[in-house]
Amino acid sequence: MTADSPSPGRLDRALTSLCGLAVGDALGSQFFVPANYPLLKRRELPAGSWRWTDDTEMACSVVAVLAAHQRIDQDALARSFAEHHDFDRGYGPAVNRLLRLVREGSDWRELAAALFNGQGSWGNGAAMRIAPLGAWYADDPEQATHQAEISAYPTHQHREAVVGAMAVAAAAALAAGPGGPPSAEALLDGVIALVPKSAVGAGLRRARDMLDYGDAGTVAAVLGCGRRTSAHDTVPFALWSAARSLGDYETAFWTTAQVGGDVDTTCAIVGGVLAAGKAGTPPTEWVERTEILPEWVRAPV
Ligand SMILES: [Mg+2]
């Protein structure tokens, strides 16, 4: 197989993970509506259909670029983010502005580097969109972390945001590995070994130490659950929750959603990692009630 030839196995895995991500995002976002809080406590599904948010829209660009280039091409990724940017999908203000300027012809390199007084964004946006890339690289978790690192830069250049993306990609790659889903301990040990020293890494070590806690609320109070929307406040808890329920999408979803915080994003990460492994796909009814993915995810970019 040459670098440019299609790789249906990889693309199928990425699309399966993307579906799990979209369901987590769309259903998770329903619980920002206070009227739905009682449903969450009873683990009941909200009525109607569920619209996905920025997490899924950006993840579609990640998959489309992989399908077209067989790796992450940063310029193609930035272009796809900008072209498909829908203001009404719940993006943060900094990314809204950045993608508008890229669409108008500005250079993403300068814009992303200048965010937050030149520190770059440490938001969870690079991590929320990346699980399908991990599924794509299920045969090579190290390459998954490398490509995830590259994929972060068009929008998120702070070290924590980059490492957050690397960690989620590593988790999805390991969950999708040829031997079937690993144990919770093996998953987090594997991720920790693949990411550089950072606050995200420190949070993952704490998450590893808390795998025997039964109460997600306590774990979220220690690790954070995205209330500050930073990578280090989001990724350790999401991967704790994913590791605890590999192979059981419903349990993973409710456990993640019940603690609150940045629910669409924590559930998108968990859903993408779970569905990367064959045994962790979402229930059919949940998929059917989730807004359909856009056609362009399979089109050349
Ligand atoms: Mg969102």
Short mmCIF file of C-alpha atoms and ligand atoms in Angstrom, two decimals:
data_model
loop_
_atom_site.label_atom_id
_atom_site.label_comp_id
_atom_site.label_asym_id
_atom_site.label_seq_id
_atom_site.Cartn_x
_atom_site.Cartn_y
_atom_site.Cartn_z
CA MET A 1 0.00 0.00 0.00
CA THR A 2 1.37 3.43 -0.91
CA ALA A 3 1.02 6.52 1.24
CA ASP A 4 -1.80 7.85 -0.91
CA SER A 5 -3.84 4.69 -1.36
CA PRO A 6 -7.11 4.33 0.53
CA SER A 7 -7.09 2.37 3.78
CA PRO A 8 -10.65 1.19 4.39
CA GLY A 9 -9.90 -0.54 7.70
CA ARG A 10 -8.48 2.63 9.18
CA LEU A 11 -11.27 4.81 7.82
CA ASP A 12 -13.96 2.44 9.09
CA ARG A 13 -12.45 2.50 12.56
CA ALA A 14 -12.21 6.29 12.51
CA LEU A 15 -15.83 6.64 11.37
CA THR A 16 -17.03 4.25 14.09
CA SER A 17 -15.19 6.30 16.69
CA LEU A 18 -16.60 9.50 15.14
CA CYS A 19 -20.11 8.12 15.52
CA GLY A 20 -19.48 7.39 19.21
CA LEU A 21 -18.05 10.89 19.62
CA ALA A 22 -21.05 12.51 17.92
CA VAL A 23 -23.56 10.60 20.07
CA GLY A 24 -21.69 11.56 23.26
CA ASP A 25 -21.50 15.19 22.14
CA ALA A 26 -25.13 15.44 20.98
CA LEU A 27 -26.67 13.63 23.94
CA GLY A 28 -24.27 15.25 26.41
CA SER A 29 -25.20 18.72 25.17
CA GLN A 30 -28.86 18.02 26.02
CA PHE A 31 -27.91 18.24 29.67
CA PHE A 32 -26.94 21.89 29.48
CA VAL A 33 -30.70 22.53 29.47
CA PRO A 34 -31.77 22.79 33.14
CA ALA A 35 -35.17 21.23 32.34
CA ASN A 36 -33.32 18.01 31.53
CA TYR A 37 -31.36 17.76 34.81
CA PRO A 38 -33.96 15.45 36.46
CA LEU A 39 -33.71 13.08 33.45
CA LEU A 40 -29.97 12.86 33.97
CA LYS A 41 -30.44 11.76 37.57
CA ARG A 42 -32.85 9.01 36.45
CA ARG A 43 -30.69 8.10 33.44
CA GLU A 44 -33.57 8.79 31.06
CA LEU A 45 -33.13 10.00 27.49
CA PRO A 46 -34.45 13.45 26.52
CA ALA A 47 -37.22 13.59 23.90
CA GLY A 48 -36.70 14.51 20.27
CA SER A 49 -33.51 14.36 18.28
CA TRP A 50 -30.10 15.52 19.46
CA ARG A 51 -27.97 18.05 17.60
CA TRP A 52 -24.20 17.77 17.88
CA THR A 53 -21.88 20.72 18.58
CA ASP A 54 -18.38 22.02 17.75
CA ASP A 55 -16.75 18.83 19.08
CA THR A 56 -18.28 16.75 16.29
CA GLU A 57 -17.93 19.41 13.60
CA MET A 58 -14.16 19.64 14.23
CA ALA A 59 -13.79 15.84 14.53
CA CYS A 60 -15.37 15.52 11.07
CA SER A 61 -12.53 17.71 9.71
CA VAL A 62 -9.93 15.49 11.41
CA VAL A 63 -11.41 12.38 9.75
CA ALA A 64 -11.84 14.10 6.37
CA VAL A 65 -8.17 15.19 6.37
CA LEU A 66 -6.97 11.69 7.34
CA ALA A 67 -9.11 10.17 4.58
CA ALA A 68 -7.71 12.59 2.00
CA HIS A 69 -4.03 12.74 3.09
CA GLN A 70 -3.50 9.50 5.10
CA ARG A 71 -1.98 11.69 7.85
CA ILE A 72 -2.57 15.12 9.37
CA ASP A 73 -1.82 17.97 6.96
CA GLN A 74 -2.03 21.08 9.14
CA ASP A 75 -2.94 23.51 6.36
CA ALA A 76 -5.69 21.22 5.07
CA LEU A 77 -6.97 20.78 8.63
CA ALA A 78 -7.02 24.53 9.35
CA ARG A 79 -8.78 25.11 6.02
CA SER A 80 -11.39 22.47 6.76
CA PHE A 81 -12.03 23.80 10.28
CA ALA A 82 -12.51 27.30 8.84
CA GLU A 83 -14.66 26.29 5.86
CA HIS A 84 -17.04 24.17 7.93
CA HIS A 85 -17.14 26.48 10.94
CA ASP A 86 -20.78 26.98 11.99
CA PHE A 87 -21.04 29.79 14.52
CA ASP A 88 -24.13 28.17 16.09
CA ARG A 89 -22.32 24.98 17.17
CA GLY A 90 -21.10 26.35 20.48
CA TYR A 91 -17.47 27.21 19.75
CA GLY A 92 -15.55 29.30 22.29
CA PRO A 93 -15.10 32.99 21.44
CA ALA A 94 -11.35 32.72 20.69
CA VAL A 95 -11.82 29.87 18.20
CA ASN A 96 -14.84 31.61 16.62
CA ARG A 97 -12.66 34.63 15.88
CA LEU A 98 -9.65 32.57 14.76
CA LEU A 99 -11.65 30.48 12.28
CA ARG A 100 -13.39 33.56 10.88
CA LEU A 101 -10.00 35.21 10.24
CA VAL A 102 -8.57 32.04 8.67
CA ARG A 103 -11.58 31.94 6.37
CA GLU A 104 -10.82 35.54 5.39
CA GLY A 105 -7.24 34.62 4.47
CA SER A 106 -5.16 35.09 7.65
CA ASP A 107 -2.41 32.61 8.58
CA TRP A 108 -3.46 30.14 11.30
CA ARG A 109 0.16 29.90 12.49
CA GLU A 110 0.25 33.54 13.58
CA LEU A 111 -3.30 33.60 14.92
CA ALA A 112 -3.07 30.41 17.02
CA ALA A 113 0.34 31.42 18.44
CA ALA A 114 -0.96 34.86 19.44
CA LEU A 115 -3.98 33.63 21.43
CA PHE A 116 -4.07 34.42 25.17
CA ASN A 117 -1.17 36.91 25.15
CA GLY A 118 1.07 34.65 23.12
CA GLN A 119 0.68 31.55 25.29
CA GLY A 120 -1.71 29.80 22.93
CA SER A 121 -5.01 28.27 24.01
CA TRP A 122 -4.95 25.55 26.67
CA GLY A 123 -8.63 24.78 26.10
CA ASN A 124 -9.91 21.25 25.63
CA GLY A 125 -10.74 21.83 21.93
CA ALA A 126 -7.80 19.87 20.51
CA ALA A 127 -8.63 16.88 22.74
CA MET A 128 -12.40 16.89 22.12
CA ARG A 129 -12.05 16.22 18.38
CA ILE A 130 -9.22 13.69 18.26
CA ALA A 131 -10.45 10.21 19.32
CA PRO A 132 -11.18 9.14 15.70
CA LEU A 133 -7.53 9.80 14.85
CA GLY A 134 -6.52 7.38 17.60
CA ALA A 135 -8.86 4.78 16.11
CA TRP A 136 -7.26 5.37 12.69
CA TYR A 137 -3.82 4.60 14.20
CA ALA A 138 -4.93 1.59 16.29
CA ASP A 139 -1.92 -0.36 15.00
CA ASP A 140 0.53 2.36 16.05
CA PRO A 141 -0.32 4.29 19.27
CA GLU A 142 2.97 6.19 19.12
CA GLN A 143 2.12 7.54 15.67
CA ALA A 144 -1.36 8.40 17.02
CA THR A 145 0.19 10.67 19.66
CA HIS A 146 2.55 12.21 17.08
CA GLN A 147 -0.24 13.00 14.61
CA ALA A 148 -2.46 14.27 17.45
CA GLU A 149 0.31 16.67 18.47
CA ILE A 150 0.49 18.02 14.91
CA SER A 151 -3.32 18.29 14.72
CA ALA A 152 -3.57 20.53 17.79
CA TYR A 153 -1.49 23.45 16.49
CA PRO A 154 -3.92 25.08 14.02
CA THR A 155 -6.07 26.12 17.00
CA HIS A 156 -4.34 25.12 20.28
CA GLN A 157 -0.64 25.74 20.85
CA HIS A 158 -0.32 25.68 24.64
CA ARG A 159 1.54 22.60 25.86
CA GLU A 160 -1.40 21.37 27.97
CA ALA A 161 -3.86 21.52 25.07
CA VAL A 162 -1.40 19.64 22.85
CA VAL A 163 -0.72 16.94 25.46
CA GLY A 164 -4.45 16.63 26.10
CA ALA A 165 -4.97 15.78 22.43
CA MET A 166 -2.06 13.33 22.52
CA ALA A 167 -3.53 11.57 25.56
CA VAL A 168 -7.00 11.14 24.05
CA ALA A 169 -5.56 9.86 20.76
CA ALA A 170 -3.35 7.40 22.64
CA ALA A 171 -6.35 6.16 24.64
CA ALA A 172 -8.43 5.63 21.50
CA ALA A 173 -5.56 3.84 19.73
CA LEU A 174 -5.06 1.52 22.70
CA ALA A 175 -8.81 0.90 23.07
CA ALA A 176 -8.98 -0.02 19.36
CA GLY A 177 -5.89 -2.23 19.49
CA PRO A 178 -5.86 -5.69 17.90
CA GLY A 179 -6.04 -7.53 21.24
CA GLY A 180 -9.43 -6.04 22.18
CA PRO A 181 -10.05 -3.46 24.91
CA PRO A 182 -7.31 -3.42 27.57
CA SER A 183 -7.96 -3.37 31.32
CA ALA A 184 -8.59 0.03 32.90
CA GLU A 185 -5.13 -0.04 34.47
CA ALA A 186 -3.41 -1.06 31.23
CA LEU A 187 -5.21 1.71 29.31
CA LEU A 188 -4.14 4.51 31.65
CA ASP A 189 -0.61 3.09 32.08
CA GLY A 190 -0.30 2.96 28.30
CA VAL A 191 -1.50 6.55 27.88
CA ILE A 192 0.78 7.84 30.67
CA ALA A 193 3.78 6.20 29.00
CA LEU A 194 2.99 7.94 25.70
CA VAL A 195 2.58 11.56 26.87
CA PRO A 196 5.26 14.04 27.97
CA LYS A 197 5.52 15.60 31.42
CA SER A 198 2.68 18.07 31.94
CA ALA A 199 -0.30 18.95 34.11
CA VAL A 200 -2.37 16.61 31.92
CA GLY A 201 0.15 13.84 32.61
CA ALA A 202 0.04 14.55 36.36
CA GLY A 203 -3.76 14.43 36.24
CA LEU A 204 -3.63 11.09 34.43
CA ARG A 205 -1.42 9.67 37.20
CA ARG A 206 -3.97 10.81 39.78
CA ALA A 207 -6.72 9.26 37.62
CA ARG A 208 -4.77 5.98 37.59
CA ASP A 209 -4.59 6.09 41.41
CA MET A 210 -8.37 6.61 41.61
CA LEU A 211 -9.50 3.74 39.37
CA ASP A 212 -10.99 1.87 42.35
CA TYR A 213 -13.18 4.82 43.39
CA GLY A 214 -16.85 4.01 42.80
CA ASP A 215 -18.10 7.58 43.03
CA ALA A 216 -17.53 9.62 39.86
CA GLY A 217 -18.52 12.83 41.67
CA THR A 218 -15.59 12.51 44.08
CA VAL A 219 -13.19 11.75 41.24
CA ALA A 220 -14.48 14.74 39.25
CA ALA A 221 -14.08 16.98 42.30
CA VAL A 222 -10.39 15.98 42.45
CA LEU A 223 -9.54 15.80 38.74
CA GLY A 224 -11.95 18.42 37.36
CA CYS A 225 -14.62 17.76 34.73
CA GLY A 226 -14.21 20.62 32.28
CA ARG A 227 -15.78 23.44 34.27
CA ARG A 228 -12.77 25.60 33.37
CA THR A 229 -12.73 24.09 29.83
CA SER A 230 -8.95 23.59 30.01
CA ALA A 231 -7.30 20.42 28.75
CA HIS A 232 -5.94 19.52 32.19
CA ASP A 233 -9.34 20.14 33.78
CA THR A 234 -11.05 17.84 31.23
CA VAL A 235 -8.88 15.01 29.87
CA PRO A 236 -7.86 13.14 33.09
CA PHE A 237 -11.47 12.70 34.25
CA ALA A 238 -12.72 11.78 30.75
CA LEU A 239 -10.06 9.09 30.39
CA TRP A 240 -10.71 7.85 33.96
CA SER A 241 -14.35 7.41 32.99
CA ALA A 242 -13.54 5.78 29.63
CA ALA A 243 -11.04 3.38 31.23
CA ARG A 244 -13.57 2.29 33.87
CA SER A 245 -16.25 1.33 31.33
CA LEU A 246 -14.45 0.17 28.18
CA GLY A 247 -16.92 -1.95 26.23
CA ASP A 248 -20.03 -0.46 27.89
CA TYR A 249 -21.01 2.78 26.14
CA GLU A 250 -24.18 3.43 28.15
CA THR A 251 -22.51 3.12 31.55
CA ALA A 252 -19.60 5.24 30.36
CA PHE A 253 -21.96 7.95 29.10
CA TRP A 254 -24.11 8.22 32.24
CA THR A 255 -21.10 8.09 34.56
CA THR A 256 -19.48 10.92 32.63
CA ALA A 257 -22.58 13.08 32.20
CA GLN A 258 -23.80 12.85 35.80
CA VAL A 259 -20.92 14.90 37.23
CA GLY A 260 -21.69 17.94 35.06
CA GLY A 261 -19.00 20.33 33.81
CA ASP A 262 -18.28 20.57 30.08
CA VAL A 263 -20.64 17.65 29.45
CA ASP A 264 -20.74 17.64 25.65
CA THR A 265 -16.94 17.59 25.52
CA THR A 266 -16.29 15.03 28.27
CA CYS A 267 -18.96 12.78 26.69
CA ALA A 268 -17.53 13.35 23.20
CA ILE A 269 -14.09 12.24 24.40
CA VAL A 270 -15.46 9.22 26.26
CA GLY A 271 -17.80 8.29 23.38
CA GLY A 272 -15.00 8.52 20.81
CA VAL A 273 -12.61 6.40 22.89
CA LEU A 274 -15.27 3.77 23.73
CA ALA A 275 -16.44 3.43 20.12
CA ALA A 276 -12.84 3.13 18.91
CA GLY A 277 -12.92 -0.32 20.52
CA LYS A 278 -15.30 -2.68 18.71
CA ALA A 279 -17.22 -3.61 21.87
CA GLY A 280 -17.91 -0.01 22.90
CA THR A 281 -20.25 1.31 20.22
CA PRO A 282 -23.38 3.29 21.26
CA PRO A 283 -26.88 1.75 21.35
CA THR A 284 -28.66 1.84 17.96
CA GLU A 285 -31.50 4.01 19.29
CA TRP A 286 -28.98 6.61 20.46
CA VAL A 287 -27.32 6.66 17.05
CA GLU A 288 -30.69 7.04 15.30
CA ARG A 289 -31.66 10.01 17.46
CA THR A 290 -28.38 11.80 16.89
CA GLU A 291 -28.14 14.31 14.03
CA ILE A 292 -26.68 12.64 10.95
CA LEU A 293 -23.02 13.34 10.12
CA PRO A 294 -22.31 15.68 7.17
CA GLU A 295 -21.65 14.25 3.70
CA TRP A 296 -18.32 16.09 3.42
CA VAL A 297 -16.69 13.91 6.05
CA ARG A 298 -16.05 11.39 3.25
CA ALA A 299 -15.31 13.95 0.51
CA PRO A 300 -11.77 14.94 -0.55
CA VAL A 301 -10.41 18.09 1.15
MG MG B 1 -19.26 21.46 22.22
#
